């Protein structure tokens, strides 16, 4: 299976075009107001049209209610929902049933104990995303530029497809893939010149580095 590369937190036509032209498999749009990458619905609609099925559209949400997800469906019509909050297994099941879209559940990782929730999520989710656990005082659960100990996934037994994120950039993505054996990588802050400001050259460099593995 070929590697999946996701560029997350895209918010301008220019940087989205760069990601598409560089061959990103997934493009992520953040709908979470505390994030510097948060998109207004109308901008999400505009960027969604630009994708033109050249990549999978991923809507990142954090403990969103049905009304919020309804609005995102109307504006973006995402191919996948990325659930980055404390959503329960039952909530994943509800979202899949209501919206008819695959769900990717983000699992924050700091210690081996954080993997205990995997069996439940894996019974419902279509894909797992392993991300670094945010500090207790953080205002958002991801996009913080910090990696986790990739060796925590050394003995992972998961039949579900999974991706890794958290502190990835062009210089360490090959090592992350070698250790985790993940089928995909997800980057946001690692291709930015400032929080929320994507850098076209960094996007291209990250995708090249990931593909080279």
PDB file of N, CA, C and O in Angstrom, residues 56-120:
ATOM      1  N   UNK A  56      -8.257  13.801  -0.933  1.00  0.00           N
ATOM      2  CA  UNK A  56      -9.374  13.632  -0.005  1.00  0.00           C
ATOM      3  C   UNK A  56      -9.463  14.849   0.909  1.00  0.00           C
ATOM      4  O   UNK A  56      -8.452  15.310   1.452  1.00  0.00           O
ATOM      5  N   UNK A  57     -10.668  15.372   1.074  1.00  0.00           N
ATOM      6  CA  UNK A  57     -10.902  16.516   1.956  1.00  0.00           C
ATOM      7  C   UNK A  57     -11.188  16.007   3.360  1.00  0.00           C
ATOM      8  O   UNK A  57     -12.116  15.222   3.560  1.00  0.00           O
ATOM      9  N   UNK A  58     -10.402  16.470   4.307  1.00  0.00           N
ATOM     10  CA  UNK A  58     -10.540  16.048   5.695  1.00  0.00           C
ATOM     11  C   UNK A  58     -10.974  17.236   6.542  1.00  0.00           C
ATOM     12  O   UNK A  58     -10.321  18.282   6.533  1.00  0.00           O
ATOM     13  N   UNK A  59     -12.071  17.073   7.260  1.00  0.00           N
ATOM     14  CA  UNK A  59     -12.557  18.118   8.169  1.00  0.00           C
ATOM     15  C   UNK A  59     -12.146  17.762   9.584  1.00  0.00           C
ATOM     16  O   UNK A  59     -12.592  16.754  10.134  1.00  0.00           O
ATOM     17  N   UNK A  60     -11.287  18.590  10.181  1.00  0.00           N
ATOM     18  CA  UNK A  60     -10.842  18.367  11.549  1.00  0.00           C
ATOM     19  C   UNK A  60     -11.766  19.110  12.501  1.00  0.00           C
ATOM     20  O   UNK A  60     -11.963  20.320  12.381  1.00  0.00           O
ATOM     21  N   UNK A  61     -12.320  18.380  13.453  1.00  0.00           N
ATOM     22  CA  UNK A  61     -13.190  18.979  14.467  1.00  0.00           C
ATOM     23  C   UNK A  61     -12.781  18.479  15.844  1.00  0.00           C
ATOM     24  O   UNK A  61     -12.103  17.445  15.978  1.00  0.00           O
ATOM     25  N   UNK A  62     -13.203  19.213  16.867  1.00  0.00           N
ATOM     26  CA  UNK A  62     -12.880  18.862  18.252  1.00  0.00           C
ATOM     27  C   UNK A  62     -14.170  18.874  19.068  1.00  0.00           C
ATOM     28  O   UNK A  62     -14.718  19.940  19.356  1.00  0.00           O
ATOM     29  N   UNK A  63     -14.667  17.685  19.375  1.00  0.00           N
ATOM     30  CA  UNK A  63     -15.893  17.549  20.182  1.00  0.00           C
ATOM     31  C   UNK A  63     -17.041  18.396  19.613  1.00  0.00           C
ATOM     32  O   UNK A  63     -17.789  19.041  20.360  1.00  0.00           O
ATOM     33  N   UNK A  64     -17.172  18.380  18.305  1.00  0.00           N
ATOM     34  CA  UNK A  64     -18.203  19.187  17.644  1.00  0.00           C
ATOM     35  C   UNK A  64     -19.583  18.566  17.818  1.00  0.00           C
ATOM     36  O   UNK A  64     -19.740  17.341  17.834  1.00  0.00           O
ATOM     37  N   UNK A  65     -20.610  19.426  17.934  1.00  0.00           N
ATOM     38  CA  UNK A  65     -21.972  18.925  18.021  1.00  0.00           C
ATOM     39  C   UNK A  65     -22.539  18.717  16.618  1.00  0.00           C
ATOM     40  O   UNK A  65     -21.914  19.064  15.610  1.00  0.00           O
ATOM     41  N   UNK A  66     -23.731  18.130  16.556  1.00  0.00           N
ATOM     42  CA  UNK A  66     -24.318  17.798  15.263  1.00  0.00           C
ATOM     43  C   UNK A  66     -24.561  19.026  14.401  1.00  0.00           C
ATOM     44  O   UNK A  66     -24.393  18.980  13.171  1.00  0.00           O
ATOM     45  N   UNK A  67     -24.960  20.133  15.006  1.00  0.00           N
ATOM     46  CA  UNK A  67     -25.228  21.342  14.231  1.00  0.00           C
ATOM     47  C   UNK A  67     -23.960  21.836  13.544  1.00  0.00           C
ATOM     48  O   UNK A  67     -23.984  22.237  12.372  1.00  0.00           O
ATOM     49  N   UNK A  68     -22.847  21.793  14.263  1.00  0.00           N
ATOM     50  CA  UNK A  68     -21.567  22.204  13.679  1.00  0.00           C
ATOM     51  C   UNK A  68     -21.180  21.280  12.530  1.00  0.00           C
ATOM     52  O   UNK A  68     -20.756  21.732  11.459  1.00  0.00           O
ATOM     53  N   UNK A  69     -21.353  19.989  12.734  1.00  0.00           N
ATOM     54  CA  UNK A  69     -21.004  19.030  11.681  1.00  0.00           C
ATOM     55  C   UNK A  69     -21.937  19.176  10.476  1.00  0.00           C
ATOM     56  O   UNK A  69     -21.508  19.031   9.328  1.00  0.00           O
ATOM     57  N   UNK A  70     -23.198  19.477  10.729  1.00  0.00           N
ATOM     58  CA  UNK A  70     -24.134  19.743   9.631  1.00  0.00           C
ATOM     59  C   UNK A  70     -23.630  20.901   8.767  1.00  0.00           C
ATOM     60  O   UNK A  70     -23.653  20.833   7.532  1.00  0.00           O
ATOM     61  N   UNK A  71     -23.196  21.969   9.419  1.00  0.00           N
ATOM     62  CA  UNK A  71     -22.708  23.140   8.691  1.00  0.00           C
ATOM     63  C   UNK A  71     -21.450  22.821   7.893  1.00  0.00           C
ATOM     64  O   UNK A  71     -21.281  23.297   6.764  1.00  0.00           O
ATOM     65  N   UNK A  72     -20.580  22.023   8.475  1.00  0.00           N
ATOM     66  CA  UNK A  72     -19.357  21.634   7.768  1.00  0.00           C
ATOM     67  C   UNK A  72     -19.684  20.749   6.569  1.00  0.00           C
ATOM     68  O   UNK A  72     -19.111  20.901   5.491  1.00  0.00           O
ATOM     69  N   UNK A  73     -20.624  19.843   6.748  1.00  0.00           N
ATOM     70  CA  UNK A  73     -21.049  18.994   5.631  1.00  0.00           C
ATOM     71  C   UNK A  73     -21.576  19.855   4.490  1.00  0.00           C
ATOM     72  O   UNK A  73     -21.254  19.625   3.315  1.00  0.00           O
ATOM     73  N   UNK A  74     -22.390  20.841   4.817  1.00  0.00           N
ATOM     74  CA  UNK A  74     -22.967  21.705   3.795  1.00  0.00           C
ATOM     75  C   UNK A  74     -21.897  22.517   3.075  1.00  0.00           C
ATOM     76  O   UNK A  74     -21.940  22.677   1.854  1.00  0.00           O
ATOM     77  N   UNK A  75     -20.917  23.033   3.823  1.00  0.00           N
ATOM     78  CA  UNK A  75     -19.908  23.905   3.235  1.00  0.00           C
ATOM     79  C   UNK A  75     -18.817  23.126   2.499  1.00  0.00           C
ATOM     80  O   UNK A  75     -18.465  23.453   1.365  1.00  0.00           O
ATOM     81  N   UNK A  76     -18.285  22.101   3.134  1.00  0.00           N
ATOM     82  CA  UNK A  76     -17.106  21.417   2.593  1.00  0.00           C
ATOM     83  C   UNK A  76     -17.403  20.090   1.931  1.00  0.00           C
ATOM     84  O   UNK A  76     -16.690  19.675   1.017  1.00  0.00           O
ATOM     85  N   UNK A  77     -18.451  19.415   2.381  1.00  0.00           N
ATOM     86  CA  UNK A  77     -18.724  18.040   1.964  1.00  0.00           C
ATOM     87  C   UNK A  77     -17.460  17.190   2.076  1.00  0.00           C
ATOM     88  O   UNK A  77     -16.935  16.685   1.082  1.00  0.00           O
ATOM     89  N   UNK A  78     -16.942  17.056   3.292  1.00  0.00           N
ATOM     90  CA  UNK A  78     -15.669  16.346   3.466  1.00  0.00           C
ATOM     91  C   UNK A  78     -15.772  14.872   3.116  1.00  0.00           C
ATOM     92  O   UNK A  78     -16.839  14.267   3.203  1.00  0.00           O
ATOM     93  N   UNK A  79     -14.636  14.311   2.737  1.00  0.00           N
ATOM     94  CA  UNK A  79     -14.562  12.874   2.492  1.00  0.00           C
ATOM     95  C   UNK A  79     -14.370  12.111   3.791  1.00  0.00           C
ATOM     96  O   UNK A  79     -14.752  10.946   3.893  1.00  0.00           O
ATOM     97  N   UNK A  80     -13.761  12.762   4.771  1.00  0.00           N
ATOM     98  CA  UNK A  80     -13.453  12.133   6.049  1.00  0.00           C
ATOM     99  C   UNK A  80     -13.612  13.175   7.165  1.00  0.00           C
ATOM    100  O   UNK A  80     -13.227  14.337   6.978  1.00  0.00           O
ATOM    101  N   UNK A  81     -14.132  12.743   8.305  1.00  0.00           N
ATOM    102  CA  UNK A  81     -14.102  13.567   9.506  1.00  0.00           C
ATOM    103  C   UNK A  81     -12.928  13.111  10.366  1.00  0.00           C
ATOM    104  O   UNK A  81     -12.791  11.923  10.663  1.00  0.00           O
ATOM    105  N   UNK A  82     -12.098  14.060  10.757  1.00  0.00           N
ATOM    106  CA  UNK A  82     -11.015  13.782  11.701  1.00  0.00           C
ATOM    107  C   UNK A  82     -11.448  14.299  13.059  1.00  0.00           C
ATOM    108  O   UNK A  82     -11.612  15.508  13.251  1.00  0.00           O
ATOM    109  N   UNK A  83     -11.632  13.395  13.996  1.00  0.00           N
ATOM    110  CA  UNK A  83     -12.162  13.738  15.309  1.00  0.00           C
ATOM    111  C   UNK A  83     -11.000  13.840  16.284  1.00  0.00           C
ATOM    112  O   UNK A  83     -10.383  12.834  16.644  1.00  0.00           O
ATOM    113  N   UNK A  84     -10.723  15.060  16.712  1.00  0.00           N
ATOM    114  CA  UNK A  84      -9.498  15.319  17.454  1.00  0.00           C
ATOM    115  C   UNK A  84      -9.753  15.670  18.924  1.00  0.00           C
ATOM    116  O   UNK A  84      -8.870  16.197  19.605  1.00  0.00           O
ATOM    117  N   UNK A  85     -10.948  15.394  19.415  1.00  0.00           N
ATOM    118  CA  UNK A  85     -11.258  15.717  20.800  1.00  0.00           C
ATOM    119  C   UNK A  85     -11.340  14.487  21.670  1.00  0.00           C
ATOM    120  O   UNK A  85     -10.618  13.513  21.468  1.00  0.00           O
ATOM    121  N   UNK A  86     -12.271  14.527  22.622  1.00  0.00           N
ATOM    122  CA  UNK A  86     -12.446  13.417  23.556  1.00  0.00           C
ATOM    123  C   UNK A  86     -13.681  12.592  23.194  1.00  0.00           C
ATOM    124  O   UNK A  86     -14.324  11.990  24.063  1.00  0.00           O
ATOM    125  N   UNK A  87     -13.983  12.548  21.908  1.00  0.00           N
ATOM    126  CA  UNK A  87     -15.169  11.816  21.448  1.00  0.00           C
ATOM    127  C   UNK A  87     -15.125  10.358  21.903  1.00  0.00           C
ATOM    128  O   UNK A  87     -14.083   9.695  21.830  1.00  0.00           O
ATOM    129  N   UNK A  88     -16.260   9.875  22.356  1.00  0.00           N
ATOM    130  CA  UNK A  88     -16.362   8.483  22.799  1.00  0.00           C
ATOM    131  C   UNK A  88     -16.575   7.561  21.600  1.00  0.00           C
ATOM    132  O   UNK A  88     -16.862   8.007  20.488  1.00  0.00           O
ATOM    133  N   UNK A  89     -16.456   6.263  21.867  1.00  0.00           N
ATOM    134  CA  UNK A  89     -16.738   5.279  20.811  1.00  0.00           C
ATOM    135  C   UNK A  89     -18.179   5.431  20.327  1.00  0.00           C
ATOM    136  O   UNK A  89     -18.451   5.374  19.125  1.00  0.00           O
ATOM    137  N   UNK A  90     -19.090   5.665  21.256  1.00  0.00           N
ATOM    138  CA  UNK A  90     -20.496   5.844  20.879  1.00  0.00           C
ATOM    139  C   UNK A  90     -20.678   7.077  19.997  1.00  0.00           C
ATOM    140  O   UNK A  90     -21.469   7.059  19.045  1.00  0.00           O
ATOM    141  N   UNK A  91     -19.938   8.143  20.306  1.00  0.00           N
ATOM    142  CA  UNK A  91     -20.041   9.357  19.484  1.00  0.00           C
ATOM    143  C   UNK A  91     -19.512   9.112  18.084  1.00  0.00           C
ATOM    144  O   UNK A  91     -20.095   9.595  17.101  1.00  0.00           O
ATOM    145  N   UNK A  92     -18.432   8.363  17.958  1.00  0.00           N
ATOM    146  CA  UNK A  92     -17.926   8.005  16.622  1.00  0.00           C
ATOM    147  C   UNK A  92     -19.001   7.272  15.834  1.00  0.00           C
ATOM    148  O   UNK A  92     -19.236   7.556  14.652  1.00  0.00           O
ATOM    149  N   UNK A  93     -19.660   6.332  16.507  1.00  0.00           N
ATOM    150  CA  UNK A  93     -20.698   5.545  15.839  1.00  0.00           C
ATOM    151  C   UNK A  93     -21.859   6.441  15.399  1.00  0.00           C
ATOM    152  O   UNK A  93     -22.378   6.300  14.288  1.00  0.00           O
ATOM    153  N   UNK A  94     -22.230   7.374  16.254  1.00  0.00           N
ATOM    154  CA  UNK A  94     -23.314   8.303  15.924  1.00  0.00           C
ATOM    155  C   UNK A  94     -22.962   9.154  14.697  1.00  0.00           C
ATOM    156  O   UNK A  94     -23.798   9.352  13.812  1.00  0.00           O
ATOM    157  N   UNK A  95     -21.735   9.669  14.665  1.00  0.00           N
ATOM    158  CA  UNK A  95     -21.320  10.531  13.555  1.00  0.00           C
ATOM    159  C   UNK A  95     -21.298   9.746  12.248  1.00  0.00           C
ATOM    160  O   UNK A  95     -21.774  10.234  11.208  1.00  0.00           O
ATOM    161  N   UNK A  96     -20.773   8.543  12.286  1.00  0.00           N
ATOM    162  CA  UNK A  96     -20.749   7.731  11.065  1.00  0.00           C
ATOM    163  C   UNK A  96     -22.162   7.458  10.568  1.00  0.00           C
ATOM    164  O   UNK A  96     -22.441   7.536   9.365  1.00  0.00           O
ATOM    165  N   UNK A  97     -23.049   7.135  11.497  1.00  0.00           N
ATOM    166  CA  UNK A  97     -24.417   6.834  11.112  1.00  0.00           C
ATOM    167  C   UNK A  97     -25.165   8.037  10.587  1.00  0.00           C
ATOM    168  O   UNK A  97     -25.920   7.939   9.610  1.00  0.00           O
ATOM    169  N   UNK A  98     -24.975   9.192  11.209  1.00  0.00           N
ATOM    170  CA  UNK A  98     -25.714  10.397  10.822  1.00  0.00           C
ATOM    171  C   UNK A  98     -25.207  10.997   9.519  1.00  0.00           C
ATOM    172  O   UNK A  98     -25.990  11.443   8.683  1.00  0.00           O
ATOM    173  N   UNK A  99     -23.874  11.022   9.352  1.00  0.00           N
ATOM    174  CA  UNK A  99     -23.305  11.761   8.221  1.00  0.00           C
ATOM    175  C   UNK A  99     -22.797  10.878   7.087  1.00  0.00           C
ATOM    176  O   UNK A  99     -22.476  11.381   6.014  1.00  0.00           O
ATOM    177  N   UNK A 100     -22.709   9.584   7.317  1.00  0.00           N
ATOM    178  CA  UNK A 100     -22.317   8.680   6.247  1.00  0.00           C
ATOM    179  C   UNK A 100     -20.923   8.921   5.702  1.00  0.00           C
ATOM    180  O   UNK A 100     -20.675   8.758   4.510  1.00  0.00           O
ATOM    181  N   UNK A 101     -20.021   9.329   6.581  1.00  0.00           N
ATOM    182  CA  UNK A 101     -18.637   9.577   6.184  1.00  0.00           C
ATOM    183  C   UNK A 101     -17.701   8.749   7.058  1.00  0.00           C
ATOM    184  O   UNK A 101     -17.992   8.492   8.228  1.00  0.00           O
ATOM    185  N   UNK A 102     -16.567   8.320   6.508  1.00  0.00           N
ATOM    186  CA  UNK A 102     -15.568   7.654   7.346  1.00  0.00           C
ATOM    187  C   UNK A 102     -15.070   8.604   8.422  1.00  0.00           C
ATOM    188  O   UNK A 102     -15.085   9.832   8.240  1.00  0.00           O
ATOM    189  N   UNK A 103     -14.608   8.044   9.528  1.00  0.00           N
ATOM    190  CA  UNK A 103     -14.043   8.868  10.595  1.00  0.00           C
ATOM    191  C   UNK A 103     -12.630   8.391  10.929  1.00  0.00           C
ATOM    192  O   UNK A 103     -12.344   7.190  10.938  1.00  0.00           O
ATOM    193  N   UNK A 104     -11.775   9.359  11.148  1.00  0.00           N
ATOM    194  CA  UNK A 104     -10.411   9.100  11.597  1.00  0.00           C
ATOM    195  C   UNK A 104     -10.306   9.647  13.012  1.00  0.00           C
ATOM    196  O   UNK A 104     -10.520  10.846  13.233  1.00  0.00           O
ATOM    197  N   UNK A 105     -10.013   8.785  13.967  1.00  0.00           N
ATOM    198  CA  UNK A 105      -9.949   9.221  15.363  1.00  0.00           C
ATOM    199  C   UNK A 105      -8.505   9.504  15.753  1.00  0.00           C
ATOM    200  O   UNK A 105      -7.633   8.640  15.610  1.00  0.00           O
ATOM    201  N   UNK A 106      -8.272  10.707  16.240  1.00  0.00           N
ATOM    202  CA  UNK A 106      -6.962  11.060  16.762  1.00  0.00           C
ATOM    203  C   UNK A 106      -6.818  10.513  18.176  1.00  0.00           C
ATOM    204  O   UNK A 106      -7.703  10.696  19.014  1.00  0.00           O
ATOM    205  N   UNK A 107      -5.712   9.839  18.425  1.00  0.00           N
ATOM    206  CA  UNK A 107      -5.416   9.284  19.744  1.00  0.00           C
ATOM    207  C   UNK A 107      -4.157   9.962  20.262  1.00  0.00           C
ATOM    208  O   UNK A 107      -3.069   9.793  19.694  1.00  0.00           O
ATOM    209  N   UNK A 108      -4.276  10.757  21.332  1.00  0.00           N
ATOM    210  CA  UNK A 108      -3.102  11.435  21.881  1.00  0.00           C
ATOM    211  C   UNK A 108      -2.208  10.451  22.631  1.00  0.00           C
ATOM    212  O   UNK A 108      -2.702   9.619  23.400  1.00  0.00           O
ATOM    213  N   UNK A 109      -0.912  10.536  22.389  1.00  0.00           N
ATOM    214  CA  UNK A 109       0.025   9.559  22.953  1.00  0.00           C
ATOM    215  C   UNK A 109       1.129  10.261  23.737  1.00  0.00           C
ATOM    216  O   UNK A 109       1.775  11.187  23.241  1.00  0.00           O
ATOM    217  N   UNK A 110       1.310   9.815  24.961  1.00  0.00           N
ATOM    218  CA  UNK A 110       2.451  10.255  25.779  1.00  0.00           C
ATOM    219  C   UNK A 110       3.130   9.059  26.425  1.00  0.00           C
ATOM    220  O   UNK A 110       4.352   8.988  26.501  1.00  0.00           O
ATOM    221  N   UNK A 111       2.308   8.104  26.885  1.00  0.00           N
ATOM    222  CA  UNK A 111       2.825   6.876  27.488  1.00  0.00           C
ATOM    223  C   UNK A 111       2.089   5.680  26.894  1.00  0.00           C
ATOM    224  O   UNK A 111       1.068   5.832  26.206  1.00  0.00           O
ATOM    225  N   UNK A 112       2.590   4.497  27.199  1.00  0.00           N
ATOM    226  CA  UNK A 112       1.958   3.275  26.687  1.00  0.00           C
ATOM    227  C   UNK A 112       0.511   3.153  27.152  1.00  0.00           C
ATOM    228  O   UNK A 112      -0.328   2.569  26.456  1.00  0.00           O
ATOM    229  N   UNK A 113       0.198   3.706  28.298  1.00  0.00           N
ATOM    230  CA  UNK A 113      -1.165   3.627  28.824  1.00  0.00           C
ATOM    231  C   UNK A 113      -2.168   4.314  27.912  1.00  0.00           C
ATOM    232  O   UNK A 113      -3.365   3.975  27.922  1.00  0.00           O
ATOM    233  N   UNK A 114      -1.702   5.272  27.121  1.00  0.00           N
ATOM    234  CA  UNK A 114      -2.610   5.990  26.229  1.00  0.00           C
ATOM    235  C   UNK A 114      -3.149   5.103  25.108  1.00  0.00           C
ATOM    236  O   UNK A 114      -4.120   5.463  24.442  1.00  0.00           O
ATOM    237  N   UNK A 115      -2.534   3.963  24.902  1.00  0.00           N
ATOM    238  CA  UNK A 115      -2.974   3.063  23.833  1.00  0.00           C
ATOM    239  C   UNK A 115      -4.099   2.139  24.283  1.00  0.00           C
ATOM    240  O   UNK A 115      -4.643   1.376  23.483  1.00  0.00           O
ATOM    241  N   UNK A 116      -4.478   2.229  25.555  1.00  0.00           N
ATOM    242  CA  UNK A 116      -5.519   1.340  26.078  1.00  0.00           C
ATOM    243  C   UNK A 116      -6.869   1.574  25.419  1.00  0.00           C
ATOM    244  O   UNK A 116      -7.702   0.663  25.351  1.00  0.00           O
ATOM    245  N   UNK A 117      -7.100   2.781  24.922  1.00  0.00           N
ATOM    246  CA  UNK A 117      -8.391   3.088  24.298  1.00  0.00           C
ATOM    247  C   UNK A 117      -8.500   2.561  22.872  1.00  0.00           C
ATOM    248  O   UNK A 117      -9.586   2.606  22.273  1.00  0.00           O
ATOM    249  N   UNK A 118      -7.400   2.062  22.331  1.00  0.00           N
ATOM    250  CA  UNK A 118      -7.394   1.670  20.918  1.00  0.00           C
ATOM    251  C   UNK A 118      -8.442   0.631  20.531  1.00  0.00           C
ATOM    252  O   UNK A 118      -9.124   0.801  19.512  1.00  0.00           O
ATOM    253  N   UNK A 119      -8.606  -0.462  21.266  1.00  0.00           N
ATOM    254  CA  UNK A 119      -9.571  -1.480  20.818  1.00  0.00           C
ATOM    255  C   UNK A 119     -10.976  -0.924  20.609  1.00  0.00           C
ATOM    256  O   UNK A 119     -11.646  -1.267  19.634  1.00  0.00           O
ATOM    257  N   UNK A 120     -11.425  -0.073  21.517  1.00  0.00           N
ATOM    258  CA  UNK A 120     -12.755   0.503  21.361  1.00  0.00           C
ATOM    259  C   UNK A 120     -12.861   1.371  20.126  1.00  0.00           C
ATOM    260  O   UNK A 120     -13.778   1.219  19.312  1.00  0.00           O
TER     261      UNK A 120
END
